[in-house]
Each structure stands twice: as structure tokens, then as C-alpha cells.
Amino acid sequence: MGPVPRTLELFYDVLSPYSWLGFEVLCRYKNIWNISLQLRPSFIAGIMKDSGNQPPALLPRKAQYLRNDVRLLGQYVQVPMHLPKDFFSVILEKGSLSAMRFLTAVSMEHPEMLEKVSRELWMRVWSRDEDITEPQSILAAAEKAGMSSEQARGLLEKISTPKVKNKLKETTEAACKYGAFGLPITVAHLDNQTHMLFGSDRMELLAHLLVFRPG
Amino acid sequence: MGPVPRTLELFYDVLSPYSWLGFEVLCRYKNIWNISLQLRPSFIAGIMKDRNQPPALLPRKAQYLRNDVRLLGQYVQVPMHLPKDFFSVILEKGSLSAMRFLTAVSMEHPEMLEKVSRELWMRVWSRDEDITEPQSILAAAEKAGMSSEQARGLLEKISTPKVKNKLKETTEAACKYGAFGLPITVAHLDNQTHMLFGSDRMELLAHLLGEKWMGPVPPAINARL
């Protein structure tokens, strides 16, 4: 056997398009690099609140830039990103609490499904401009990912239990403890250092740290 | 001759460490890619005004920035060292005289603009030296190869309307392109103009230009004569 794989934690929220970009890149590299990718469903609104930050979309020039940036990066990274028609409503009003609680339940009970269900939620909101807040929307994503209707409903029932709510809170707090002021964050655990990298645009630097900072 | 080089405008302020990273990467690629790099000294405080706030004002961003800039400096091979009094440098001392000086350089000795810009960055973001006092600016200009006479001549001009207005215009041009911070790289392609923010869109820029990205430290052997 070779050296022990290094753990990478990806804290993400499906409401965040940059989280999707980072997620897809790391999913591609998880079978190439010697890493163990741990997906950590988190709540971006909670991180904003805790850090005192505000969604970039609230600043007009950033909103304008973001729309173009996300479109261009989607093409370059080959992720089928399409901006929702009512961009502001999706990000600032509708939110992602139920979706992220659902993914938290998936991570607790069916972690092997977490990647696929996460992807299907992103595909709904950030590719096909579909809702992710209603129960039937979340069920549709889970089923598209390969869950049985029964399994999906079972998990959906759990999203308002203290166990699931607290787990999402804990994961979000863990991201905050690493210094997050937004998402995605990638936390790389090297032999004697931990690095938190913000955004989907630090992957080249991450590769460098994984190769040249083995300890 | 080959196809017409594409124009890239780099709007930057020496107060911005990310501007330094973007600047060095583009300076390396200007002799590799088929581009014409136009340096545009701008005023970051002018861009932030009414539109945004410096990231350093948010505690978690300040914390992150310090580490990010250090790591990127190592990776991009730029000798970045954080000033001891980071907040004072960014939020209090500022860069108005320095950027006016670079504006004067761009107007009268554009061939010196790259070197003088670099020496100002080296002062503030590598050796933790002042860039606000006249003697600091002169020292940077002389280190870049300007004669003492030439440097003083330009320094005298920094409070003239001509230079002040030129810096204002350049800063406004950046704002018109949609800037909310610096650096911004504006790529003029055949039928599109792209504004890219930050020093971390260079790989995407290469893709838009149809050029090859070889990382932030490309082998010099690829330079065209």
C-alpha cells in the first residue's frame, strides 16, 4: 500500500454556485489524487450570520460580476450552470434550509448517496431553474439520484428532528471554526498543518500544497 | 507577422497584494501569449468608495487574507511578506501619492511603469517600508533605474490637475468595466470584452484567449523573441 490518503473536507451549500464548481472538481480528483474527500453539507446563511458577512449578490456590482463569472466558469469547468431567471429571489429569499437539512440526513444515514443527491439538488436550482425548497422538489432530486421513493420519504420526515437540525448546526459551526466567511471551503489536513481554502479557485494551490507540503 | 495581439488592460493599485500577484503573472505571460499588456495605475480607495468595503474590515476575511496572500506569494514565487501593522498600511496610510506618481510615470515614461510599480510593491508588500512619503516614492523610482532628477521631476507633478485627473479617469474607467475592487484584467477579444476580477482568473483568461496556461511561473524558454 502507499502513503495514507490525506483528508480533504469540503463544506458546501447547494445554494452556492461556486460550491458546485468546487464540488465537481474535487469529485473528479478524488480518484486521481491520494485524498479522502469528506463532504460536509453546511448552511451558508448561518455562516454569513456568524461571520458578519453578507451575500455578495447584495452588492450590485458584485451581483453583476457574479452572474457572468459563474456562467464563464461553468463553461470552462464543464458544469451545466444556468442562472435562474429570478436570481435574487432564489439566493436571498427562498434559501436552502430544507435542502441542506435533507443532505445532512443523507450524510448521517446513507453517506454513499450524498454525492449524487447533492448533485441532483444543484442540477435543479443551478441548471434547470427548479425549486429546491418544497418537499416534492427534494424528493424528486433524491429519486433522480437513485433513492427509492420510500427511502427518500423516510429521510424527509427526519429533517425537522433535533438530531438532524443539530448536526447541520454543528457542521456549519465547524466551518466557522475553520474561519469560514462564506462557502465553499476546502479544509486540507496535511501531516502537521491544516489549510482552509475559500472558493472554487484555489484548486491549483491545493494541488501544490498536497504535493509539496507533505508534512 | 502573425495575428494581431489582443489587448489586456490591468487596472491595479500597489496597496493591493492581489494586484501584485496578478501583475507578476501577466508580466511573465506577456512575452509568451500573443497579448499587448496595458498597465493602468488606479486608486483602489476610489473604487471601494460607495460601492464596497475593503475585505480587511471583516475580521474573518482579514484573517483569511493574511494566510492566503502568504501561501499564494510562495506558490506564485513573489516575495510577499505581510507588513507588521497590516491594518494601518491598508486602512490608514493608503496609496494616493504612490498611485499619482505611477500615473505621472505612465504619462511621461511609460517604459518605466512596470519597474517602478514593482519597486513600490517591494517596499510595502515585501520589505514593510513606507510608500506614502516623498522620499519613499523617490527611493522606489531610483531603485527602478530612474535618475534622481527624473524622479523628482515626476514627483513635482503629482499634485497637478493633469495627473490627478488622469488617475481619476483611469479609476472611473475601471468602475465602468464593473470593478468593485482590484485587480481587474480587461481582455479585449474580437467581439467581446471580458472583465475578470482578482489574481485567480488567469487560467480562465488563458482559455478565453485560446492560449496555454502553464501555471503562475511559466518556463521562460517559451518566450517569443
CSV table of C-alpha atoms in Angstrom, one decimal:
chain,number,residue,atom,x,y,z
A,1,MET,CA,0.0,0.0,0.0
A,2,GLY,CA,1.1,3.6,-0.5
A,3,PRO,CA,1.1,6.6,1.8
A,4,VAL,CA,-2.1,7.3,3.9
A,5,PRO,CA,-4.6,9.4,1.9
A,6,ARG,CA,-4.9,13.0,3.1
A,7,THR,CA,-8.3,14.1,4.3
A,8,LEU,CA,-10.0,16.9,2.5
A,9,GLU,CA,-13.2,18.3,3.9
A,10,LEU,CA,-15.5,20.2,1.6
A,11,PHE,CA,-18.0,22.4,3.3
A,12,TYR,CA,-20.7,23.4,0.9
A,13,ASP,CA,-24.3,24.5,0.4
A,14,VAL,CA,-26.3,23.8,-2.8
A,15,LEU,CA,-27.4,27.4,-2.8
A,16,SER,CA,-23.9,28.4,-3.7
A,17,PRO,CA,-22.9,28.0,-7.4
A,18,TYR,CA,-19.2,28.2,-6.5
A,19,SER,CA,-19.7,25.3,-4.1
A,20,TRP,CA,-21.0,23.3,-7.1
A,21,LEU,CA,-17.8,24.1,-9.1
A,22,GLY,CA,-15.5,23.2,-6.3
A,23,PHE,CA,-17.5,20.0,-5.6
A,24,GLU,CA,-17.3,18.8,-9.2
A,25,VAL,CA,-13.6,19.5,-9.5
A,26,LEU,CA,-12.8,17.6,-6.2
A,27,CYS,CA,-15.1,14.7,-7.2
A,28,ARG,CA,-13.0,14.4,-10.3
A,29,TYR,CA,-9.8,14.5,-8.5
A,30,LYS,CA,-10.7,12.2,-5.6
A,31,ASN,CA,-9.8,9.2,-7.7
A,32,ILE,CA,-6.6,10.8,-9.1
A,33,TRP,CA,-5.1,12.4,-6.0
A,34,ASN,CA,-4.2,10.4,-2.9
A,35,ILE,CA,-7.0,12.0,-0.9
A,36,SER,CA,-10.1,11.1,1.1
A,37,LEU,CA,-12.8,13.5,0.3
A,38,GLN,CA,-15.3,14.2,3.1
A,39,LEU,CA,-18.4,16.0,2.0
A,40,ARG,CA,-19.8,18.4,4.7
A,41,PRO,CA,-23.3,19.8,4.0
A,42,SER,CA,-23.4,23.2,5.6
A,43,PHE,CA,-25.7,26.2,5.8
A,44,ILE,CA,-24.4,29.3,4.0
A,45,ALA,CA,-26.9,31.7,5.6
A,46,GLY,CA,-25.6,30.5,9.0
A,47,ILE,CA,-22.0,31.2,8.0
A,48,MET,CA,-22.9,34.7,6.8
A,49,LYS,CA,-24.7,35.5,10.0
A,50,ASP,CA,-21.9,34.1,12.2
A,51,SER,CA,-19.1,35.9,10.4
A,52,GLY,CA,-20.9,39.2,9.9
A,53,ASN,CA,-20.5,38.9,6.2
A,54,GLN,CA,-23.2,39.5,3.6
A,55,PRO,CA,-24.0,37.6,0.4
A,56,PRO,CA,-22.0,39.1,-2.5
A,57,ALA,CA,-25.2,39.3,-4.5
A,58,LEU,CA,-26.4,42.1,-2.2
A,59,LEU,CA,-23.8,44.5,-3.7
A,60,PRO,CA,-25.0,45.5,-7.2
A,61,ARG,CA,-21.6,45.4,-8.9
A,62,LYS,CA,-20.8,42.0,-7.3
A,63,ALA,CA,-24.1,40.6,-8.4
A,64,GLN,CA,-23.5,41.7,-11.9
A,65,TYR,CA,-20.0,40.3,-11.9
A,66,LEU,CA,-21.1,37.0,-10.2
A,67,ARG,CA,-23.6,36.3,-12.9
A,68,ASN,CA,-21.0,36.5,-15.7
A,69,ASP,CA,-18.3,34.8,-13.7
A,70,VAL,CA,-20.5,31.8,-12.8
A,71,ARG,CA,-21.5,31.4,-16.4
A,72,LEU,CA,-18.0,31.6,-17.8
A,73,LEU,CA,-16.6,29.2,-15.1
A,74,GLY,CA,-19.5,26.8,-15.8
A,75,GLN,CA,-18.4,26.6,-19.4
A,76,TYR,CA,-14.7,26.2,-18.5
A,77,VAL,CA,-15.2,23.7,-15.7
A,78,GLN,CA,-17.8,21.9,-17.8
A,79,VAL,CA,-20.6,22.1,-15.3
A,80,PRO,CA,-24.0,22.8,-16.9
A,81,MET,CA,-24.6,26.0,-14.9
A,82,HIS,CA,-27.5,28.2,-15.9
A,83,LEU,CA,-28.6,31.2,-13.9
A,84,PRO,CA,-32.1,31.1,-12.5
A,85,LYS,CA,-34.4,33.7,-14.0
A,86,ASP,CA,-35.1,35.2,-10.6
A,87,PHE,CA,-31.6,35.0,-9.4
A,88,PHE,CA,-32.1,37.3,-6.3
A,89,SER,CA,-35.3,35.5,-5.2
A,90,VAL,CA,-33.5,32.2,-5.3
A,91,ILE,CA,-30.5,33.3,-3.3
A,92,LEU,CA,-31.9,35.9,-1.0
A,93,GLU,CA,-35.5,34.8,-0.3
A,94,LYS,CA,-36.0,31.1,-1.0
A,95,GLY,CA,-32.8,29.8,0.5
A,96,SER,CA,-31.7,26.3,1.2
A,97,LEU,CA,-32.5,25.3,4.8
A,98,SER,CA,-34.7,22.2,4.0
A,99,ALA,CA,-32.4,21.1,1.2
A,100,MET,CA,-29.3,21.2,3.5
A,101,ARG,CA,-31.2,19.5,6.3
A,102,PHE,CA,-32.1,16.8,3.9
A,103,LEU,CA,-28.5,16.4,2.8
A,104,THR,CA,-27.5,16.3,6.4
A,105,ALA,CA,-29.9,13.4,7.0
A,106,VAL,CA,-28.5,11.7,3.9
A,107,SER,CA,-24.9,12.1,5.2
A,108,MET,CA,-26.0,10.5,8.5
A,109,GLU,CA,-27.9,7.5,7.2
A,110,HIS,CA,-26.9,7.0,3.5
A,111,PRO,CA,-23.5,8.7,3.1
A,112,GLU,CA,-22.8,6.7,-0.1
A,113,MET,CA,-25.7,8.6,-1.7
A,114,LEU,CA,-24.5,12.1,-0.5
A,115,GLU,CA,-22.6,12.9,-3.7
A,116,LYS,CA,-25.4,12.0,-6.1
A,117,VAL,CA,-28.2,13.7,-4.1
A,118,SER,CA,-26.1,16.8,-3.7
A,119,ARG,CA,-25.5,16.9,-7.4
A,120,GLU,CA,-29.2,16.5,-8.2
A,121,LEU,CA,-30.1,19.4,-6.0
A,122,TRP,CA,-27.6,21.6,-7.7
A,123,MET,CA,-28.9,20.4,-11.1
A,124,ARG,CA,-32.4,21.6,-10.0
A,125,VAL,CA,-31.5,25.0,-8.8
A,126,TRP,CA,-28.4,25.9,-10.8
A,127,SER,CA,-29.0,24.1,-14.1
A,128,ARG,CA,-32.8,23.8,-14.7
A,129,ASP,CA,-34.1,26.7,-12.6
A,130,GLU,CA,-36.3,24.4,-10.5
A,131,ASP,CA,-37.3,24.7,-6.9
A,132,ILE,CA,-35.4,23.1,-4.0
A,133,THR,CA,-37.5,24.3,-1.1
A,134,GLU,CA,-40.7,22.3,-1.3
A,135,PRO,CA,-40.8,18.6,-0.1
A,136,GLN,CA,-41.7,17.3,-3.5
A,137,SER,CA,-38.7,19.1,-5.0
A,138,ILE,CA,-36.3,17.5,-2.6
A,139,LEU,CA,-37.9,14.1,-3.1
A,140,ALA,CA,-37.6,14.4,-6.9
A,141,ALA,CA,-33.9,15.2,-6.5
A,142,ALA,CA,-33.4,12.2,-4.2
A,143,GLU,CA,-35.2,9.9,-6.6
A,144,LYS,CA,-33.3,11.1,-9.6
A,145,ALA,CA,-30.1,10.3,-7.6
A,146,GLY,CA,-31.3,6.7,-7.3
A,147,MET,CA,-33.0,6.6,-3.9
A,148,SER,CA,-36.3,4.7,-3.7
A,149,SER,CA,-39.3,6.8,-3.0
A,150,GLU,CA,-39.6,5.1,0.4
A,151,GLN,CA,-36.1,5.8,1.4
A,152,ALA,CA,-36.4,9.4,0.3
A,153,ARG,CA,-39.6,10.0,2.2
A,154,GLY,CA,-38.1,8.4,5.3
A,155,LEU,CA,-35.3,10.8,5.3
A,156,LEU,CA,-37.5,13.8,4.5
A,157,GLU,CA,-39.5,13.0,7.7
A,158,LYS,CA,-36.4,13.4,9.7
A,159,ILE,CA,-35.3,16.8,8.6
A,160,SER,CA,-37.1,18.6,11.4
A,161,THR,CA,-35.9,16.3,14.1
A,162,PRO,CA,-33.4,17.8,16.7
A,163,LYS,CA,-30.8,15.2,15.7
A,164,VAL,CA,-30.7,16.4,12.0
A,165,LYS,CA,-31.1,20.1,12.8
A,166,ASN,CA,-28.3,20.0,15.4
A,167,LYS,CA,-26.0,18.1,13.0
A,168,LEU,CA,-26.4,20.8,10.4
A,169,LYS,CA,-25.7,23.4,13.0
A,170,GLU,CA,-22.6,21.6,14.2
A,171,THR,CA,-21.2,21.2,10.7
A,172,THR,CA,-21.9,24.9,10.0
A,173,GLU,CA,-20.1,25.8,13.3
A,174,ALA,CA,-17.2,23.6,12.3
A,175,ALA,CA,-16.8,25.6,9.1
A,176,CYS,CA,-17.0,28.8,11.1
A,177,LYS,CA,-14.3,27.5,13.5
A,178,TYR,CA,-12.0,26.9,10.4
A,179,GLY,CA,-12.5,30.6,9.7
A,180,ALA,CA,-15.3,30.5,7.0
A,181,PHE,CA,-17.0,33.7,6.0
A,182,GLY,CA,-18.7,32.1,3.0
A,183,LEU,CA,-18.8,28.8,1.1
A,184,PRO,CA,-17.3,26.6,-0.3
A,185,ILE,CA,-14.4,26.0,1.9
A,186,THR,CA,-11.9,23.1,1.4
A,187,VAL,CA,-10.0,22.1,4.5
A,188,ALA,CA,-6.9,20.1,3.8
A,189,HIS,CA,-5.4,18.0,6.6
A,190,LEU,CA,-1.7,17.6,5.9
A,191,ASP,CA,0.7,15.9,8.3
A,192,ASN,CA,1.3,18.8,10.6
A,193,GLN,CA,-0.8,21.6,9.1
A,194,THR,CA,-4.4,22.3,8.3
A,195,HIS,CA,-5.2,24.7,5.5
A,196,MET,CA,-8.6,26.2,4.9
A,197,LEU,CA,-9.0,27.4,1.3
A,198,PHE,CA,-12.0,29.5,0.4
A,199,GLY,CA,-13.8,29.4,-3.0
A,200,SER,CA,-13.6,27.1,-6.0
A,201,ASP,CA,-10.5,28.9,-7.4
A,202,ARG,CA,-7.8,27.6,-5.0
A,203,MET,CA,-7.6,24.1,-6.5
A,204,GLU,CA,-4.2,24.6,-8.2
A,205,LEU,CA,-2.8,26.0,-4.9
A,206,LEU,CA,-4.4,22.9,-3.2
A,207,ALA,CA,-2.6,20.6,-5.6
A,208,HIS,CA,0.6,22.4,-4.8
A,209,LEU,CA,0.1,22.0,-1.0
A,210,LEU,CA,-0.7,18.3,-1.4
A,211,VAL,CA,2.4,17.6,-3.4
A,212,PHE,CA,5.0,20.0,-1.9
A,213,ARG,CA,3.9,20.2,1.7
A,214,PRO,CA,3.7,16.6,2.7
A,215,GLY,CA,4.3,17.5,6.3
B,1,MET,CA,3.6,38.7,-39.0
B,2,GLY,CA,1.0,36.7,-37.0
B,3,PRO,CA,-2.4,37.7,-35.8
B,4,VAL,CA,-2.9,41.0,-34.0
B,5,PRO,CA,-2.1,40.8,-30.3
B,6,ARG,CA,-5.1,41.0,-28.0
B,7,THR,CA,-5.1,43.9,-25.6
B,8,LEU,CA,-5.3,43.2,-21.9
B,9,GLU,CA,-5.7,46.1,-19.5
B,10,LEU,CA,-4.6,45.5,-16.0
B,11,PHE,CA,-6.1,48.0,-13.5
B,12,TYR,CA,-4.1,47.9,-10.3
B,13,ASP,CA,-3.1,49.6,-7.1
B,14,VAL,CA,0.2,48.9,-5.2
B,15,LEU,CA,-1.8,48.9,-2.0
B,16,SER,CA,-3.4,45.6,-3.2
B,17,PRO,CA,-1.3,42.5,-2.7
B,18,TYR,CA,-3.6,40.5,-5.1
B,19,SER,CA,-2.8,43.2,-7.7
B,20,TRP,CA,0.9,42.4,-7.3
B,21,LEU,CA,0.2,38.7,-7.9
B,22,GLY,CA,-1.8,39.3,-11.0
B,23,PHE,CA,0.7,41.8,-12.3
B,24,GLU,CA,3.7,39.4,-12.0
B,25,VAL,CA,1.8,36.6,-13.7
B,26,LEU,CA,0.7,38.8,-16.6
B,27,CYS,CA,4.2,40.3,-16.9
B,28,ARG,CA,5.6,36.7,-17.2
B,29,TYR,CA,3.0,35.8,-19.9
B,30,LYS,CA,3.2,39.0,-21.9
B,31,ASN,CA,6.1,37.5,-23.8
B,32,ILE,CA,4.5,34.1,-24.2
B,33,TRP,CA,1.0,34.9,-25.1
B,34,ASN,CA,0.0,37.0,-28.1
B,35,ILE,CA,-1.1,39.9,-26.0
B,36,SER,CA,-0.4,43.6,-25.5
B,37,LEU,CA,-0.4,44.3,-21.8
B,38,GLN,CA,-1.5,47.8,-20.9
B,39,LEU,CA,-0.8,48.7,-17.2
B,40,ARG,CA,-3.5,51.1,-15.8
B,41,PRO,CA,-2.5,52.5,-12.4
B,42,SER,CA,-5.8,53.0,-10.5
B,43,PHE,CA,-6.9,54.0,-7.0
B,44,ILE,CA,-8.5,51.2,-5.0
B,45,ALA,CA,-10.0,53.5,-2.4
B,46,GLY,CA,-11.8,55.3,-5.2
B,47,ILE,CA,-13.2,52.1,-6.4
B,48,MET,CA,-14.3,50.9,-3.0
B,49,LYS,CA,-16.0,54.3,-2.2
B,50,ASP,CA,-19.8,53.9,-2.2
B,51,ARG,CA,-19.5,50.5,-3.8
B,52,ASN,CA,-17.8,48.1,-1.5
B,53,GLN,CA,-15.6,47.9,1.6
B,54,PRO,CA,-12.0,46.6,2.0
B,55,PRO,CA,-12.2,42.9,2.9
B,56,ALA,CA,-9.7,43.5,5.7
B,57,LEU,CA,-12.5,45.3,7.6
B,58,LEU,CA,-14.3,41.9,8.2
B,59,PRO,CA,-12.3,40.1,10.9
B,60,ARG,CA,-12.6,36.6,9.3
B,61,LYS,CA,-11.7,37.9,5.9
B,62,ALA,CA,-8.7,39.8,7.3
B,63,GLN,CA,-7.5,36.6,9.0
B,64,TYR,CA,-8.0,34.6,5.8
B,65,LEU,CA,-6.4,37.2,3.6
B,66,ARG,CA,-3.2,37.2,5.6
B,67,ASN,CA,-2.8,33.5,5.1
B,68,ASP,CA,-4.0,33.4,1.5
B,69,VAL,CA,-1.6,36.2,0.5
B,70,ARG,CA,1.3,34.4,2.2
B,71,LEU,CA,0.6,31.0,0.6
B,72,LEU,CA,0.0,32.5,-2.8
B,73,GLY,CA,3.2,34.5,-2.6
B,74,GLN,CA,5.1,31.3,-2.1
B,75,TYR,CA,3.2,29.5,-4.9
B,76,VAL,CA,3.4,32.3,-7.4
B,77,GLN,CA,7.0,33.0,-6.3
B,78,VAL,CA,6.5,36.6,-5.4
B,79,PRO,CA,8.4,37.7,-2.2
B,80,MET,CA,5.3,38.7,-0.3
B,81,HIS,CA,5.7,39.5,3.4
B,82,LEU,CA,2.9,41.0,5.4
B,83,PRO,CA,3.6,44.3,7.0
B,84,LYS,CA,3.7,44.3,10.8
B,85,ASP,CA,0.9,46.8,11.1
B,86,PHE,CA,-1.2,45.4,8.3
B,87,PHE,CA,-4.4,47.4,9.1
B,88,SER,CA,-2.6,50.7,9.4
B,89,VAL,CA,-0.9,50.2,6.0
B,90,ILE,CA,-4.2,49.3,4.2
B,91,LEU,CA,-6.8,51.3,6.1
B,92,GLU,CA,-4.9,54.4,7.2
B,93,LYS,CA,-1.8,55.1,5.2
B,94,GLY,CA,-3.2,54.3,1.8
B,95,SER,CA,-1.7,54.8,-1.6
B,96,LEU,CA,-2.8,58.1,-3.1
B,97,SER,CA,0.6,59.7,-3.7
B,98,ALA,CA,2.1,56.4,-4.9
B,99,MET,CA,-0.7,55.9,-7.5
B,100,ARG,CA,-0.5,59.5,-8.6
B,101,PHE,CA,3.3,59.1,-9.1
B,102,LEU,CA,2.7,55.9,-11.1
B,103,THR,CA,0.1,57.9,-13.2
B,104,ALA,CA,2.8,60.5,-13.9
B,105,VAL,CA,5.2,57.7,-14.9
B,106,SER,CA,2.6,56.2,-17.2
B,107,MET,CA,2.1,59.6,-18.9
B,108,GLU,CA,5.8,60.6,-19.3
B,109,HIS,CA,7.9,57.5,-19.0
B,110,PRO,CA,5.6,54.5,-19.7
B,111,GLU,CA,8.6,52.3,-20.4
B,112,MET,CA,9.4,52.6,-16.7
B,113,LEU,CA,6.0,51.9,-15.4
B,114,GLU,CA,6.4,48.2,-14.8
B,115,LYS,CA,9.7,48.6,-12.9
B,116,VAL,CA,8.6,51.5,-10.7
B,117,SER,CA,5.3,49.7,-9.9
B,118,ARG,CA,7.3,46.6,-8.9
B,119,GLU,CA,9.6,48.6,-6.6
B,120,LEU,CA,6.6,50.2,-4.8
B,121,TRP,CA,5.2,46.7,-4.2
B,122,MET,CA,8.5,45.5,-3.0
B,123,ARG,CA,8.6,48.4,-0.4
B,124,VAL,CA,5.1,47.9,1.0
B,125,TRP,CA,4.4,44.2,0.5
B,126,SER,CA,7.9,42.7,0.8
B,127,ARG,CA,10.1,44.9,3.0
B,128,ASP,CA,7.4,46.6,5.1
B,129,GLU,CA,8.6,50.0,4.0
B,130,ASP,CA,6.6,53.2,3.7
B,131,ILE,CA,5.2,54.3,0.3
B,132,THR,CA,3.4,57.5,1.4
B,133,GLU,CA,6.3,59.9,1.9
B,134,PRO,CA,8.0,61.7,-1.0
B,135,GLN,CA,11.4,60.2,-0.2
B,136,SER,CA,9.9,56.7,-0.1
B,137,ILE,CA,8.5,57.2,-3.6
B,138,LEU,CA,11.8,58.6,-4.9
B,139,ALA,CA,13.7,55.7,-3.5
B,140,ALA,CA,11.4,53.3,-5.4
B,141,ALA,CA,11.8,55.2,-8.6
B,142,GLU,CA,15.6,55.3,-8.3
B,143,LYS,CA,15.8,51.6,-7.5
B,144,ALA,CA,13.8,51.0,-10.7
B,145,GLY,CA,16.5,52.8,-12.6
B,146,MET,CA,15.3,56.4,-12.8
B,147,SER,CA,17.7,59.2,-12.2
B,148,SER,CA,17.2,61.3,-9.1
B,149,GLU,CA,16.4,64.2,-11.4
B,150,GLN,CA,13.8,62.4,-13.5
B,151,ALA,CA,12.2,61.0,-10.3
B,152,ARG,CA,12.0,64.4,-8.7
B,153,GLY,CA,10.6,66.0,-11.8
B,154,LEU,CA,7.7,63.5,-11.8
B,155,LEU,CA,7.2,63.8,-8.1
B,156,GLU,CA,6.6,67.5,-8.5
B,157,LYS,CA,3.8,66.8,-10.9
B,158,ILE,CA,1.7,64.5,-8.7
B,159,SER,CA,-0.4,67.3,-7.4
B,160,THR,CA,-1.1,68.9,-10.8
B,161,PRO,CA,-4.7,68.8,-12.1
B,162,LYS,CA,-3.4,66.9,-15.1
B,163,VAL,CA,-2.1,63.9,-13.1
B,164,LYS,CA,-4.9,64.0,-10.5
B,165,ASN,CA,-7.5,63.9,-13.3
B,166,LYS,CA,-5.7,61.1,-15.2
B,167,LEU,CA,-5.8,58.9,-12.1
B,168,LYS,CA,-9.5,59.8,-11.6
B,169,GLU,CA,-10.2,58.9,-15.2
B,170,THR,CA,-8.4,55.6,-15.0
B,171,THR,CA,-10.2,54.7,-11.8
B,172,GLU,CA,-13.5,55.6,-13.4
B,173,ALA,CA,-12.7,53.5,-16.4
B,174,ALA,CA,-12.3,50.5,-14.1
B,175,CYS,CA,-15.6,51.4,-12.5
B,176,LYS,CA,-17.3,51.5,-15.9
B,177,TYR,CA,-16.0,48.0,-16.5
B,178,GLY,CA,-17.8,47.0,-13.3
B,179,ALA,CA,-14.9,46.9,-10.8
B,180,PHE,CA,-15.8,46.6,-7.1
B,181,GLY,CA,-12.1,46.0,-6.2
B,182,LEU,CA,-8.7,45.5,-7.7
B,183,PRO,CA,-7.0,44.0,-9.6
B,184,ILE,CA,-9.2,43.7,-12.7
B,185,THR,CA,-8.0,42.4,-16.0
B,186,VAL,CA,-10.0,43.5,-19.0
B,187,ALA,CA,-9.5,41.3,-22.1
B,188,HIS,CA,-10.4,42.7,-25.4
B,189,LEU,CA,-11.3,39.9,-27.7
B,190,ASP,CA,-12.5,40.1,-31.3
B,191,ASN,CA,-16.2,40.6,-30.5
B,192,GLN,CA,-16.3,40.6,-26.7
B,193,THR,CA,-14.8,42.3,-23.7
B,194,HIS,CA,-14.3,40.4,-20.5
B,195,MET,CA,-13.6,41.9,-17.1
B,196,LEU,CA,-12.0,39.4,-14.7
B,197,PHE,CA,-11.6,40.3,-11.0
B,198,GLY,CA,-8.7,39.1,-8.9
B,199,SER,CA,-5.5,37.3,-9.5
B,200,ASP,CA,-7.1,33.9,-9.7
B,201,ARG,CA,-8.8,34.1,-13.1
B,202,MET,CA,-5.6,33.7,-15.1
B,203,GLU,CA,-6.3,30.1,-16.2
B,204,LEU,CA,-9.8,31.2,-17.3
B,205,LEU,CA,-8.2,34.1,-19.1
B,206,ALA,CA,-5.9,31.7,-21.0
B,207,HIS,CA,-9.0,29.7,-22.0
B,208,LEU,CA,-10.8,32.9,-23.3
B,209,LEU,CA,-7.6,33.9,-25.2
B,210,GLY,CA,-7.1,30.4,-26.7
B,211,GLU,CA,-3.7,30.4,-25.1
B,212,LYS,CA,-1.9,27.8,-22.9
B,213,TRP,CA,-1.9,28.1,-19.1
B,214,MET,CA,1.4,26.8,-17.7
B,215,GLY,CA,0.8,27.8,-14.1
B,216,PRO,CA,1.9,31.1,-12.4
B,217,VAL,CA,5.6,30.5,-13.1
B,218,PRO,CA,5.8,29.6,-16.8
B,219,PRO,CA,9.1,28.4,-18.2
B,220,ALA,CA,10.9,31.3,-19.8
B,221,ILE,CA,12.0,29.1,-22.6
B,222,ASN,CA,8.6,29.6,-24.1
B,223,ALA,CA,9.2,33.3,-24.6
B,224,ARG,CA,8.8,34.5,-28.1
B,225,LEU,CA,11.7,36.6,-29.5
